[in-house]
CSV table of C-alpha atoms in Angstrom, one decimal:
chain,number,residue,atom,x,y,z
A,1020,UNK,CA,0.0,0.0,0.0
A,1021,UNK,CA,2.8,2.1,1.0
A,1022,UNK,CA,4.8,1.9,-2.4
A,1023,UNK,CA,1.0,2.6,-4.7
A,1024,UNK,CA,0.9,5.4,-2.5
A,1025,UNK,CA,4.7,6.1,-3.4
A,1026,UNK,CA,4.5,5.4,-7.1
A,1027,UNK,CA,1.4,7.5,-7.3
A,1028,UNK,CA,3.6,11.2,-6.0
A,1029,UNK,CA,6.1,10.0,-7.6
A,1030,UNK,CA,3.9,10.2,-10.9
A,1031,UNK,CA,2.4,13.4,-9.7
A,1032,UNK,CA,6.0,15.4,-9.3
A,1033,UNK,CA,7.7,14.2,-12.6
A,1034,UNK,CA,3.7,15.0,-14.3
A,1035,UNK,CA,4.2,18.4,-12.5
A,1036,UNK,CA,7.3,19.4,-13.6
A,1037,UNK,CA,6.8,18.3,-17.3
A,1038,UNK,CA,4.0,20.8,-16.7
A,1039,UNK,CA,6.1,23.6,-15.9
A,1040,UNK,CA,8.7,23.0,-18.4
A,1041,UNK,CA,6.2,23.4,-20.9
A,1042,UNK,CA,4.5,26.8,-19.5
A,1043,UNK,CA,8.8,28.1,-19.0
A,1044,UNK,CA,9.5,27.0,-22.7
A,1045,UNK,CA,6.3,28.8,-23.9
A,1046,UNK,CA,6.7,31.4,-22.1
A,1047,UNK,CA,10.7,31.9,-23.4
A,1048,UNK,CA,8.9,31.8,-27.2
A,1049,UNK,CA,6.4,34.5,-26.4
A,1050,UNK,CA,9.4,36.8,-25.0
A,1051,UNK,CA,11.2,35.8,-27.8
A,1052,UNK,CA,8.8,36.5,-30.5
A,1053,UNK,CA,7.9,40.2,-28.4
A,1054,UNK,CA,11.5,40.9,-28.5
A,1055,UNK,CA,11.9,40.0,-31.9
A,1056,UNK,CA,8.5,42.5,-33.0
A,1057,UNK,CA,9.8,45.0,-31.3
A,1058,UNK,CA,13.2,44.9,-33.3
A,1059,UNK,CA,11.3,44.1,-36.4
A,1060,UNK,CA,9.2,47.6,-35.7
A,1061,UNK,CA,12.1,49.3,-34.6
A,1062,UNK,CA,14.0,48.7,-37.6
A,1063,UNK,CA,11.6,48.7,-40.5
A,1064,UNK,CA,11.2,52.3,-38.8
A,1065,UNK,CA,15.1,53.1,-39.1
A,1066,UNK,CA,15.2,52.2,-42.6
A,1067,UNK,CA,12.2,53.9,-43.8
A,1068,UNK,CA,13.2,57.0,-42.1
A,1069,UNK,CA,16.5,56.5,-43.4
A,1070,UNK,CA,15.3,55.7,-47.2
A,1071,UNK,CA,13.6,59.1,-46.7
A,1072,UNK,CA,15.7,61.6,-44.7
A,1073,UNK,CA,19.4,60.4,-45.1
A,1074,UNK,CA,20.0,62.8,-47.7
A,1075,UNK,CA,19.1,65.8,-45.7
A,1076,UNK,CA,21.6,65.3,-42.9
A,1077,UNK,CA,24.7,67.6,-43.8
A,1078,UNK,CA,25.8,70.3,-41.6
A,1079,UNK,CA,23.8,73.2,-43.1
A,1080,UNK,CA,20.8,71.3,-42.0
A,1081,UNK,CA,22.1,71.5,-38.5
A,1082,UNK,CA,22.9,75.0,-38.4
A,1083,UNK,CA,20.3,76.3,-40.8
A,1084,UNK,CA,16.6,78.1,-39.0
A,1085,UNK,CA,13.3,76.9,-41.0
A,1086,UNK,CA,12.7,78.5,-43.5
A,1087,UNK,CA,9.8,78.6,-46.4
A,1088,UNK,CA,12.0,77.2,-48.7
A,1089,UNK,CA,12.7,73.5,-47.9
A,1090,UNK,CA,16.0,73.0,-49.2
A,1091,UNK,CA,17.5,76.5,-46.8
A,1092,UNK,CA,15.3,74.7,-43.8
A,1093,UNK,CA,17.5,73.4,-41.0
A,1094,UNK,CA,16.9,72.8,-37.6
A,1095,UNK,CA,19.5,75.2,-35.5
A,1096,UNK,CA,16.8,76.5,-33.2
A,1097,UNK,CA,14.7,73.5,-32.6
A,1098,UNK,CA,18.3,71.4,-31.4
A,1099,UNK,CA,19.0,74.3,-29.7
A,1100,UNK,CA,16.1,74.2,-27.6
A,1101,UNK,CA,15.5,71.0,-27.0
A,1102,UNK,CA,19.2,70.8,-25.4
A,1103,UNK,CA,17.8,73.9,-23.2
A,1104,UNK,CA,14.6,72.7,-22.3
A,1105,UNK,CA,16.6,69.6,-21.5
A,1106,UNK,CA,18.9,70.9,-19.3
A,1107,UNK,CA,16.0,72.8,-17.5
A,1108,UNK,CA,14.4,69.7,-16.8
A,1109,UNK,CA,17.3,67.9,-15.5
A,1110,UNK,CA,17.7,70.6,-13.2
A,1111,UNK,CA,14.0,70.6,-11.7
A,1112,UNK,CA,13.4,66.6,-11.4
A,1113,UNK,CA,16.8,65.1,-10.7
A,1114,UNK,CA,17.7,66.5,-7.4
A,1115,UNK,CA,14.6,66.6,-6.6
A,1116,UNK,CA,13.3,63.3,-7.5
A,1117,UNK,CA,16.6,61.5,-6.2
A,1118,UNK,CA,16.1,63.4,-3.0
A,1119,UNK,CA,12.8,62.2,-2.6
A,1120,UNK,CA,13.5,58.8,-3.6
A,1121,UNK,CA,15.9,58.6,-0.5
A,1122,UNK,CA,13.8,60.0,1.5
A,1123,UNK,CA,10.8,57.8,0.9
A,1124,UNK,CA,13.7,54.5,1.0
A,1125,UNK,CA,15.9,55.2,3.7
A,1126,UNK,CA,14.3,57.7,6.2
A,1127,UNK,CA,10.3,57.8,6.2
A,1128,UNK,CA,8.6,55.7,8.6
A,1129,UNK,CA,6.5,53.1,7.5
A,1130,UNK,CA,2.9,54.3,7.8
A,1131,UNK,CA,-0.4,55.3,5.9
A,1132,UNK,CA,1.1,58.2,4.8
A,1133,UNK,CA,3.9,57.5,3.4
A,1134,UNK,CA,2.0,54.6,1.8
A,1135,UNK,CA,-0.5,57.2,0.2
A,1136,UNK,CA,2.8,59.2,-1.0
A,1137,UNK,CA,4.2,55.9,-2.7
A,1138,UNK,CA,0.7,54.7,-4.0
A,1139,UNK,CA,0.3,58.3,-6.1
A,1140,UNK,CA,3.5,58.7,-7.0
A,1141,UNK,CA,3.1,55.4,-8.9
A,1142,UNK,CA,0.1,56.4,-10.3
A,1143,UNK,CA,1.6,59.5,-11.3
A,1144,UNK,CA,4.2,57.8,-13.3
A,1145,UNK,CA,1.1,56.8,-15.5
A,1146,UNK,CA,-0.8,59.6,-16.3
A,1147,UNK,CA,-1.2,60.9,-20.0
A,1148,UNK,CA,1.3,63.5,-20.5
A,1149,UNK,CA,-1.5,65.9,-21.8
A,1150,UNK,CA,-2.4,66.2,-18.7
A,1151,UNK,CA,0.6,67.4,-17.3
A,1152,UNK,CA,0.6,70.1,-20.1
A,1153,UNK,CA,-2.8,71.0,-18.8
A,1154,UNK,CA,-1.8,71.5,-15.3
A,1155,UNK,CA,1.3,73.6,-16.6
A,1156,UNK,CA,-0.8,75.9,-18.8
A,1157,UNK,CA,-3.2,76.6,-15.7
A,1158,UNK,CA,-0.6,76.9,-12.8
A,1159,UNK,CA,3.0,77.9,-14.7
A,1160,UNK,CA,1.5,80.1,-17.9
A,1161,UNK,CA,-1.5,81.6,-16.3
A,1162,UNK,CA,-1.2,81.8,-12.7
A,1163,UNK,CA,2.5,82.1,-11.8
A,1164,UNK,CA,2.8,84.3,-15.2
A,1165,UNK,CA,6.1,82.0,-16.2
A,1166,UNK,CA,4.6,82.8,-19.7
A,1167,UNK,CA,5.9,80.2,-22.9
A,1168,UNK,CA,9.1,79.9,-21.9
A,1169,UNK,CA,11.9,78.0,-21.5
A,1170,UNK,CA,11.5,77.2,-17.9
A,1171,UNK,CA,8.0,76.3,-18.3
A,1172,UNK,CA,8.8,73.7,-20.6
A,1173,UNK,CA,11.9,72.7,-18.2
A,1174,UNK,CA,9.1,72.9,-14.9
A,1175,UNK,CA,6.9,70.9,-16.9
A,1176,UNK,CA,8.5,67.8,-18.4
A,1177,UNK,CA,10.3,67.8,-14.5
A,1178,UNK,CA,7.2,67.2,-13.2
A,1179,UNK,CA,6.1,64.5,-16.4
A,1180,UNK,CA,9.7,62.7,-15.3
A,1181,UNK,CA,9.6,62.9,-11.8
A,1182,UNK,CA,7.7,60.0,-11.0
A,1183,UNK,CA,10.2,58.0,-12.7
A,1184,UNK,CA,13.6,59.3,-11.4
A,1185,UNK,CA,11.6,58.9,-7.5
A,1186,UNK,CA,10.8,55.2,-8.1
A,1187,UNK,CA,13.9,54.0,-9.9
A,1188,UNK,CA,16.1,55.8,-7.2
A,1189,UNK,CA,14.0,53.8,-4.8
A,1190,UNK,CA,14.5,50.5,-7.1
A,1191,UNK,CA,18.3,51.3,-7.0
A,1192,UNK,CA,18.9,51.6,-3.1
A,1193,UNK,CA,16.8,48.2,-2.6
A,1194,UNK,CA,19.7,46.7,-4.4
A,1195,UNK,CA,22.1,47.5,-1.8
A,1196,UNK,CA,22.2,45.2,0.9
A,1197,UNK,CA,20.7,45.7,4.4
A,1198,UNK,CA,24.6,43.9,5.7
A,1199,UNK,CA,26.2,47.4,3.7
A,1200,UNK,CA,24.0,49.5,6.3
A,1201,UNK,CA,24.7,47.8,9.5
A,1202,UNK,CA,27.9,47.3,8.9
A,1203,UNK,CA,28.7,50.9,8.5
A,1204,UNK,CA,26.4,51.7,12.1
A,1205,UNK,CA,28.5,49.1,13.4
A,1206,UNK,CA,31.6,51.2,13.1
A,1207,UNK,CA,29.8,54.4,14.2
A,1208,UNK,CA,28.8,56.1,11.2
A,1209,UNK,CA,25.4,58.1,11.5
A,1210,UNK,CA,23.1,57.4,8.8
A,1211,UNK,CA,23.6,60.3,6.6
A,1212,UNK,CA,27.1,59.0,6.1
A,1213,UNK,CA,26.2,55.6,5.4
A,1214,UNK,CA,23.5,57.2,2.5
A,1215,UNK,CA,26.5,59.1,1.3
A,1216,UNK,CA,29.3,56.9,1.5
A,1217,UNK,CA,28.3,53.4,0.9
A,1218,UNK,CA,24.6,52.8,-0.1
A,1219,UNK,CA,24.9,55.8,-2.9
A,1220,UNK,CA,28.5,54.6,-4.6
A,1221,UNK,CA,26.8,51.2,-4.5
A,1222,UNK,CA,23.6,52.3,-6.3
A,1223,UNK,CA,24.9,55.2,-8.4
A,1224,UNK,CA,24.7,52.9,-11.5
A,1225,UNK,CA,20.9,52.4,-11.0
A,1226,UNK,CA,19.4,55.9,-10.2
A,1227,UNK,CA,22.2,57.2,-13.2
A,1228,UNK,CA,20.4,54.8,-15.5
A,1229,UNK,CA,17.0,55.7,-14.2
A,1230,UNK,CA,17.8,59.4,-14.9
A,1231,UNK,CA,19.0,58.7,-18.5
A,1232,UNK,CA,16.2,57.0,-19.3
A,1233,UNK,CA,13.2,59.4,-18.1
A,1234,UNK,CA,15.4,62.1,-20.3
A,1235,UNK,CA,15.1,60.1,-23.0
A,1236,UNK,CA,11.5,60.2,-22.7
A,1237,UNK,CA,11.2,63.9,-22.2
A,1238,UNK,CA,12.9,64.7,-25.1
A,1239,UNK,CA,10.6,63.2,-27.7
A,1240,UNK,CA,7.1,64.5,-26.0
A,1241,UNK,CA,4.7,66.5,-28.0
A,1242,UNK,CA,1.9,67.2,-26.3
A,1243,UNK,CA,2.9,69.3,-22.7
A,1244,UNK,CA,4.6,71.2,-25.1
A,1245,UNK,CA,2.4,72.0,-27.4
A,1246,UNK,CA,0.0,73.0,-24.9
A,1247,UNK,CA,2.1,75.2,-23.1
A,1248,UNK,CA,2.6,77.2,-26.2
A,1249,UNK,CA,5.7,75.9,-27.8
A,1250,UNK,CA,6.5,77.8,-31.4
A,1251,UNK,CA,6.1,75.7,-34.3
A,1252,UNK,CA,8.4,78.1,-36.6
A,1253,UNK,CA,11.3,80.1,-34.8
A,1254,UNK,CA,13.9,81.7,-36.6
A,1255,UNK,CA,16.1,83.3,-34.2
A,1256,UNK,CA,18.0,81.3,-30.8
A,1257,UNK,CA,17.8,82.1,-27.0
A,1258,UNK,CA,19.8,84.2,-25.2
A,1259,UNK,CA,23.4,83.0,-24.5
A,1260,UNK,CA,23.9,81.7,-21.0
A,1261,UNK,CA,27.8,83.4,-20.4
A,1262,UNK,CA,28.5,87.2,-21.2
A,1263,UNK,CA,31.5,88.8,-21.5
A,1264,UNK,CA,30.2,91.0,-18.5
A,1265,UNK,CA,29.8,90.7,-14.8
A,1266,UNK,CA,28.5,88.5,-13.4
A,1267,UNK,CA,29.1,86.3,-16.2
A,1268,UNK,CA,25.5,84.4,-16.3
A,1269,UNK,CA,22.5,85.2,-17.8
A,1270,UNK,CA,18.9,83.4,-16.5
A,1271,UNK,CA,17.5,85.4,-19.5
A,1272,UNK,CA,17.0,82.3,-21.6
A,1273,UNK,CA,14.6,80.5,-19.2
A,1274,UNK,CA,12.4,83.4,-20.2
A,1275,UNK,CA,12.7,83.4,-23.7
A,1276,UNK,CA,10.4,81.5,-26.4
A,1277,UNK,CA,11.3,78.1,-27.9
A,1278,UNK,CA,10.7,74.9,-30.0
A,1279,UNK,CA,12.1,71.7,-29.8
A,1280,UNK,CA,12.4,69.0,-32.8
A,1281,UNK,CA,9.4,67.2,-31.9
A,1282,UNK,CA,7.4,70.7,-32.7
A,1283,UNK,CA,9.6,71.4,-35.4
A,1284,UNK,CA,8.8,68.0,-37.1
A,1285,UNK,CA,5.2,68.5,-36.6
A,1286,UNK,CA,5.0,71.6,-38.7
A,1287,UNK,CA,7.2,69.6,-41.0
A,1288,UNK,CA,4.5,67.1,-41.2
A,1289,UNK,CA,1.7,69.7,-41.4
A,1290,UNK,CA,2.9,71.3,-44.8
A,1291,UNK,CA,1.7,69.9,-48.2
A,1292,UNK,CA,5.1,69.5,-50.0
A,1293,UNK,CA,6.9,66.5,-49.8
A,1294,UNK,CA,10.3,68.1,-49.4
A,1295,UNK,CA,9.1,69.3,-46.0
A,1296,UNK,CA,8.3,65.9,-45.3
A,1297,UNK,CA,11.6,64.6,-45.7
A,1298,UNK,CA,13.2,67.4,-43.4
A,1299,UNK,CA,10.9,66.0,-40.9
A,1300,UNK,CA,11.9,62.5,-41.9
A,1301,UNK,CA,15.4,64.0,-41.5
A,1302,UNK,CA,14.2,65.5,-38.0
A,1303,UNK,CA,12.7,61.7,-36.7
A,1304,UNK,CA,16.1,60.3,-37.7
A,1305,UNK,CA,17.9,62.4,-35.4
A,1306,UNK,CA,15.3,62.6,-32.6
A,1307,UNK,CA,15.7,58.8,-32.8
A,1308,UNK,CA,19.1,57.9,-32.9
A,1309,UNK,CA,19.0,60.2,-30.0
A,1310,UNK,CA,17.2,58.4,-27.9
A,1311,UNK,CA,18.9,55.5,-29.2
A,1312,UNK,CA,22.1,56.8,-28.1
A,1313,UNK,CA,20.8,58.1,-24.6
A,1314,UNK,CA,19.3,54.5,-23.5
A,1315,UNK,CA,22.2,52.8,-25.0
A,1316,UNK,CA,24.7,55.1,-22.7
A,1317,UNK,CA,22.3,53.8,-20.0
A,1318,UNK,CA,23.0,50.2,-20.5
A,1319,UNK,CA,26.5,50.9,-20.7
A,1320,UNK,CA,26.8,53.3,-17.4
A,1321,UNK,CA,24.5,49.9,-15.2
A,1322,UNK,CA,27.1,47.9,-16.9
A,1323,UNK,CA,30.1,49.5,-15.7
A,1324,UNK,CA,28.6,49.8,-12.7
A,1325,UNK,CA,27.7,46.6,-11.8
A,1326,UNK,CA,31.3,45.6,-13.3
A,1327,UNK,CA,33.0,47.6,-10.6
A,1328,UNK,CA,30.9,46.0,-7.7
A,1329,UNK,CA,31.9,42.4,-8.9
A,1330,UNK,CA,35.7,43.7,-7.7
């Protein structure tokens, strides 16, 4: 009775874990066929931009303003911009959202609160960017009379990114160890300079990589922008950052108008002629081999990372 009873688990396991070989193998060729769409996708969209635009990308398109014409149209004041508004927003979200991440990880107490906090910054991270553009019009444009400008753009796509940089600063320090931490109060350090000296070296890869990435999404969004009254055809740039006079710096280009290659390809897009449409062809190709570029330095900067923490 004893062996049946034997034989019959026995049976059960090895049916089991056929079971689950199965559902891993199946699930391995649905990644792989994503993975594989996704490449398809990204490359049929390489080439066909690259069928269309190639032949615009010399370097008077790059230092040329639109123009009417579409053989004199460059893009010198959208790259111009978006490196500005990019730098604004870098500014706003990253201390700021790195800070907070800390906070929430290493110092806030456990409680309601702090899960409310947590529960919309989350929800946050997955709101329609429109609606950040709407909140920016109301409270940036109209109430705090920041006008279309430069930092409005940078104030907005901080607050689009911020959610991100908050939880993949949190997503780094878990990596850490807890034995890192108590190690360090072991030996007297307060906790400050454990956050400072061990825990942040340690998970500098992570929240680097985090940060790279949310750029890479601000720089290719359309829609706070356009809201917030971004200029679809600018012919001039924003005021120079160093003077030759004291003090040096100028904040006047925060205040100044702008556009930034998204915008620029959408009016591209909007004209009638075809030669407009490959500038803005032209215009994707860049904006994507950006981003390219800006997640690949990503990979590279967690890989070098975790490459130094393996010695």
């Amino acid at each position: 009775m004893s062996r049946e009873i034997f034989s019959s688990e026995e049976f059960d396991f090895a049916a089991d874990l056929r079971r689950r070989k199965l559902i891993d193998f199946l699930f391995s060729v649905a990644g792989m066929l994503s993975l594989m769409l996704a490449l398809i996708t990204l490359i049929a969209l390489l080439v066909d931009l690259s069928s269309t635009g190639l032949m615009r990308l010399n370097a008077d398109f790059f230092t040329n303003f639109p123009s009417r014409f579409p053989w004199r149209a460059g893009i010198l004041s959208a790259w111009v911009g978006s490196l500005a508004v990019m730098f604004t927003t870098a500014l706003c979200a990253i201390p700021l959202g790195v800070a907070a991440g800390i906070y929430l990880e290493e110092y806030a107490r456990k409680s309601w609160f702090t899960l409310l906090i947590e529960l919309n910054i989350i929800n946050l991270a997955g709101i329609p960017s429109i609606t950040f553009g709407l909140m920016a019009l109301g409270l940036f444009v109209y109430r705090l009379n920041l006008g279309q400008s430069i930092l409005t753009a940078g104030l907005t796509l901080g607050l689009l990114v911020l959610p991100i940089v908050i939880v993949t600063t949190r997503e780094a320090l878990r990596t850490v160890p807890r034995s890192v931490r108590e190690a360090a109060y072991a030996l007297g350090s307060t906790r400050w300079q454990t956050i400072w000296h061990h825990v942040l070296p340690y998970s500098s890869g992570g929240i680097m990589t985090g940060v790279i990435i949310s750029l890479s999404r601000a720089i290719g969004e359309t829609a706070p922008i356009i809201t917030i009254g971004a200029l679809t055809f600018i012919a001039f740039l924003p005021h120079a950052p160093l003077t030759g006079e004291p003090p040096f710096v100028s904040f006047q280009w925060l205040s100044d108008p702008f556009t930034v290659l998204p915008i620029q390809m959408f009016n591209w897009l909007s004209r009638p002629q075809p030669e407009f449409h490959v500038n803005a062809a032209a215009t994707g190709l860049i904006l994507l081999l950006l981003t390219l570029v800006m997640n690949a330095g990503a990979i590279w900067i967690r890989y070098r990372f975790r490459k130094k923490l393996k010695w």
